[in-house]
């Protein structure tokens, strides 16, 4: 039976379970270290970091989180990244985004060794995508979106994909989808009459950071929605799309939780383990 004939949810559990099952067979417990730089205490960032740390612990991967206050300087964060770059026991370094506005995000991300950039956000890795070349690592959320669409055999050729939001997801993902012959529209907080753009989307990808922003009057019938957002309201997780409001109108939708979030974390860990296995960073390979 077609997976999509059961319901409208694009769930990632079966993909994630397969990845983690293979990873457990491959790795040596406590031989891999992931380090996460976290600045401040944004709720969405804390949710994602805790999920990553929990999953690493389940797999026998060491996850070290360095949490700085909001008023930390660029120099202190960069100094820490430089130490991690030179630590041969560390196979992955990532910075949890978004960062506070007082920090230079581009400068900080650029400090990470591209061969330890398991989040795939270093300019070197993004630049290779722009040049239609394979990077050391693809960015995790875009990679998760593409893998989920591929897994469910959703035809992308000729589809009109509309993005709502800004940040580090939309550009690399739009380039990855352009390679699959989609038409792309990018929207952000400065886009005028945004509903006129979203309502014509065949596939709507939302990562704007606003809880339940997208309602049913934003979309056309039988649209496919990828919801990248995550928020916690009264101990309940929800996304940037009002799931209960749009569910009767969509063709398919990623639920929150259970959609893109777990697969994004999975792609991060897959990048990390691949770095350890192939010896991309070090001179040692593990088979």
XYZ file of C-alpha atoms in Angstrom:
287
model
C 0.000 0.000 0.000
C 1.193 3.526 -0.799
C 2.373 5.118 2.469
C 0.456 8.273 1.662
C -2.884 6.506 1.175
C -3.201 5.917 4.915
C -3.501 9.552 6.021
C -2.268 13.045 5.246
C 0.753 13.045 7.550
C 4.268 12.926 6.149
C 5.961 11.224 9.091
C 9.685 10.513 9.352
C 9.759 7.770 12.003
C 10.367 4.881 9.609
C 13.256 6.738 7.924
C 14.789 7.761 11.241
C 14.491 4.254 12.700
C 16.315 2.762 9.716
C 19.150 5.292 9.945
C 19.615 4.784 13.683
C 19.475 1.013 13.375
C 22.373 1.130 10.907
C 24.290 3.657 13.004
C 24.070 1.447 16.098
C 25.678 -1.368 14.135
C 28.510 0.851 12.922
C 29.764 2.931 15.818
C 31.959 2.199 18.797
C 30.314 3.575 21.936
C 31.724 6.888 23.203
C 34.177 7.153 20.303
C 32.427 10.102 18.652
C 32.039 13.597 20.084
C 29.525 16.198 18.864
C 29.833 19.702 20.286
C 27.021 22.249 20.227
C 27.427 25.977 20.851
C 24.232 27.372 22.402
C 23.810 31.076 23.141
C 20.936 32.215 25.333
C 17.806 30.316 26.308
C 15.391 30.533 23.378
C 12.706 27.918 23.903
C 12.862 26.516 20.373
C 16.665 26.281 20.532
C 16.538 24.512 23.889
C 14.015 22.015 22.505
C 16.237 21.177 19.549
C 19.441 20.949 21.600
C 17.812 18.669 24.167
C 16.489 16.406 21.406
C 19.960 16.178 19.850
C 21.616 15.472 23.177
C 19.075 12.800 24.109
C 19.413 11.049 20.752
C 23.212 11.079 20.978
C 23.070 9.521 24.437
C 20.780 6.767 23.127
C 23.276 5.973 20.362
C 26.409 6.055 22.518
C 27.635 9.368 21.094
C 29.102 12.019 23.402
C 27.300 15.350 23.039
C 28.896 18.331 24.754
C 26.838 21.532 24.920
C 28.575 24.849 25.618
C 25.913 27.319 26.760
C 26.800 31.027 26.731
C 24.780 33.978 27.993
C 23.033 36.271 25.520
C 25.569 39.038 26.068
C 28.598 36.901 25.176
C 31.013 38.460 22.673
C 31.868 37.113 19.222
C 35.458 36.648 20.374
C 34.610 34.279 23.220
C 32.434 32.084 21.005
C 35.048 32.084 18.237
C 37.814 31.187 20.700
C 35.803 28.179 21.841
C 35.186 27.079 18.236
C 38.907 27.355 17.478
C 39.681 25.095 20.447
C 37.142 22.553 19.175
C 38.510 22.773 15.627
C 41.911 21.713 16.958
C 40.571 18.913 19.146
C 41.143 15.683 17.184
C 38.588 13.863 19.360
C 35.781 16.137 18.149
C 34.182 15.073 14.868
C 31.419 17.657 14.689
C 30.993 21.292 15.715
C 27.719 23.168 15.310
C 26.180 26.440 16.445
C 22.511 26.341 17.385
C 20.660 29.022 15.429
C 19.315 31.623 15.643
C 21.950 33.613 17.500
C 21.229 36.867 19.359
C 21.395 39.923 17.093
C 24.448 41.285 18.918
C 26.520 38.398 17.492
C 27.953 38.173 13.981
C 26.388 34.905 12.825
C 28.302 34.711 9.546
C 31.644 35.309 11.191
C 30.963 32.692 13.865
C 29.742 30.024 11.434
C 32.703 30.738 9.146
C 35.072 29.926 12.019
C 33.984 26.284 12.110
C 36.308 23.916 10.234
C 34.324 22.981 7.068
C 35.296 19.344 7.657
C 33.678 19.469 11.109
C 30.656 21.483 9.934
C 28.177 18.628 10.385
C 25.284 21.126 10.285
C 26.346 22.002 6.732
C 26.158 25.779 7.137
C 29.760 26.871 6.542
C 30.132 29.148 3.462
C 32.426 26.553 1.875
C 29.769 23.842 2.058
C 26.948 26.168 0.991
C 29.103 27.528 -1.826
C 29.600 24.073 -3.267
C 25.827 23.603 -3.376
C 25.488 26.902 -5.250
C 28.090 25.638 -7.744
C 26.167 22.364 -8.080
C 29.026 20.486 -6.426
C 28.882 18.037 -3.534
C 29.786 19.661 -0.187
C 31.463 17.923 2.720
C 28.042 18.073 4.400
C 24.593 19.081 3.182
C 22.672 21.312 5.630
C 20.537 19.096 7.833
C 17.051 20.620 7.588
C 17.123 21.011 3.778
C 18.489 17.486 3.490
C 15.692 16.206 5.752
C 13.056 17.924 3.604
C 14.419 16.455 0.380
C 14.753 12.957 1.852
C 11.198 13.027 3.205
C 9.742 14.125 -0.136
C 11.809 11.489 -1.929
C 10.820 8.778 0.534
C 7.137 9.409 -0.150
C 7.689 9.524 -3.920
C 6.322 13.050 -4.261
C 6.905 14.289 -7.796
C 8.799 17.586 -7.658
C 9.350 18.310 -11.331
C 7.344 21.346 -12.439
C 5.917 21.976 -8.956
C 5.682 25.523 -7.613
C 7.420 25.594 -4.233
C 6.828 28.628 -1.998
C 8.995 29.301 1.077
C 7.826 31.418 4.015
C 10.597 32.568 6.320
C 14.204 33.579 6.210
C 17.383 32.173 7.669
C 19.739 29.348 6.795
C 17.180 26.870 5.438
C 15.460 28.502 2.496
C 18.413 29.309 0.254
C 20.180 25.917 0.276
C 16.861 24.063 0.145
C 15.659 26.182 -2.781
C 18.863 25.361 -4.660
C 18.490 21.667 -3.903
C 14.897 21.729 -5.155
C 15.781 23.764 -8.240
C 18.045 20.871 -9.137
C 14.891 18.736 -9.111
C 13.224 21.042 -11.681
C 10.911 22.966 -9.317
C 9.865 26.602 -9.630
C 10.728 28.587 -6.505
C 9.244 31.627 -4.723
C 10.959 32.954 -1.585
C 8.981 35.033 0.929
C 10.123 36.763 4.121
C 8.871 39.317 6.619
C 9.237 42.089 4.030
C 7.134 40.356 1.369
C 3.987 42.330 0.549
C 0.639 40.516 0.342
C 2.262 37.234 1.327
C -1.010 35.298 1.087
C -1.134 35.975 -2.644
C 2.126 34.015 -2.893
C 1.298 31.132 -0.556
C -2.151 30.476 -1.983
C -0.712 29.448 -5.360
C 1.870 27.044 -3.901
C 1.833 23.381 -4.879
C 4.313 22.772 -2.062
C 4.507 25.239 0.847
C 7.568 25.176 3.110
C 7.232 27.235 6.289
C 10.022 28.187 8.683
C 9.146 31.671 9.863
C 9.350 31.212 13.629
C 5.747 32.238 14.340
C 3.464 29.718 15.984
C 0.404 28.704 13.909
C 0.868 31.605 11.494
C -0.353 29.813 8.381
C -4.121 29.252 8.287
C -6.394 27.611 5.735
C -7.059 30.914 3.955
C -3.318 31.032 3.102
C -3.401 27.848 1.015
C -5.138 26.269 -1.950
C -6.801 22.862 -1.921
C -4.517 19.809 -2.028
C -1.316 21.696 -1.227
C 1.611 19.789 0.319
C 2.990 21.525 3.433
C 6.405 21.094 5.031
C 6.345 22.729 8.484
C 9.846 23.411 9.815
C 8.794 25.412 12.882
C 8.548 24.183 16.444
C 7.015 25.933 19.450
C 5.920 24.897 22.916
C 2.592 26.249 24.158
C 1.192 24.930 27.444
C 3.517 21.918 27.164
C 2.157 21.126 23.696
C 4.425 21.262 20.628
C 3.167 22.867 17.434
C 4.606 24.351 14.288
C 4.378 27.492 12.178
C 1.271 26.079 10.490
C -2.076 25.766 12.255
C -2.355 22.027 11.698
C -5.951 21.591 12.873
C -7.103 24.556 10.791
C -5.512 23.418 7.501
C -5.745 19.617 7.762
C -9.009 19.297 5.820
C -7.621 21.365 2.951
C -4.138 19.927 2.461
C -3.086 16.909 0.454
C -0.199 16.081 2.781
C 1.466 17.816 5.733
C 4.362 17.201 8.108
C 3.060 17.056 11.678
C 4.808 18.777 14.573
C 6.229 16.848 16.308
C 7.048 13.828 14.155
C 7.789 15.409 10.799
C 10.907 17.353 9.841
C 12.348 17.831 13.351
C 13.356 14.212 14.109
C 14.699 13.753 10.580
C 16.783 16.947 10.842
C 18.426 15.602 14.007
C 18.913 12.271 12.242
C 20.697 13.964 9.321
C 22.989 15.779 11.769
C 23.962 12.537 13.469
C 24.336 10.766 10.111
C 26.740 13.527 8.987
C 28.663 13.176 12.251
C 28.947 9.394 12.055
C 29.902 9.550 8.383
C 32.733 11.939 9.300
C 33.971 9.447 11.881
C 33.616 6.442 9.550
C 35.256 7.925 6.481
C 38.062 9.775 8.225
C 37.102 13.021 6.493
C 38.504 15.078 9.332
C 41.168 12.756 10.741
C 43.547 10.333 9.065
C 41.779 7.347 10.597
C 38.883 5.478 9.038
C 36.461 3.218 10.931
C 34.799 0.304 9.190
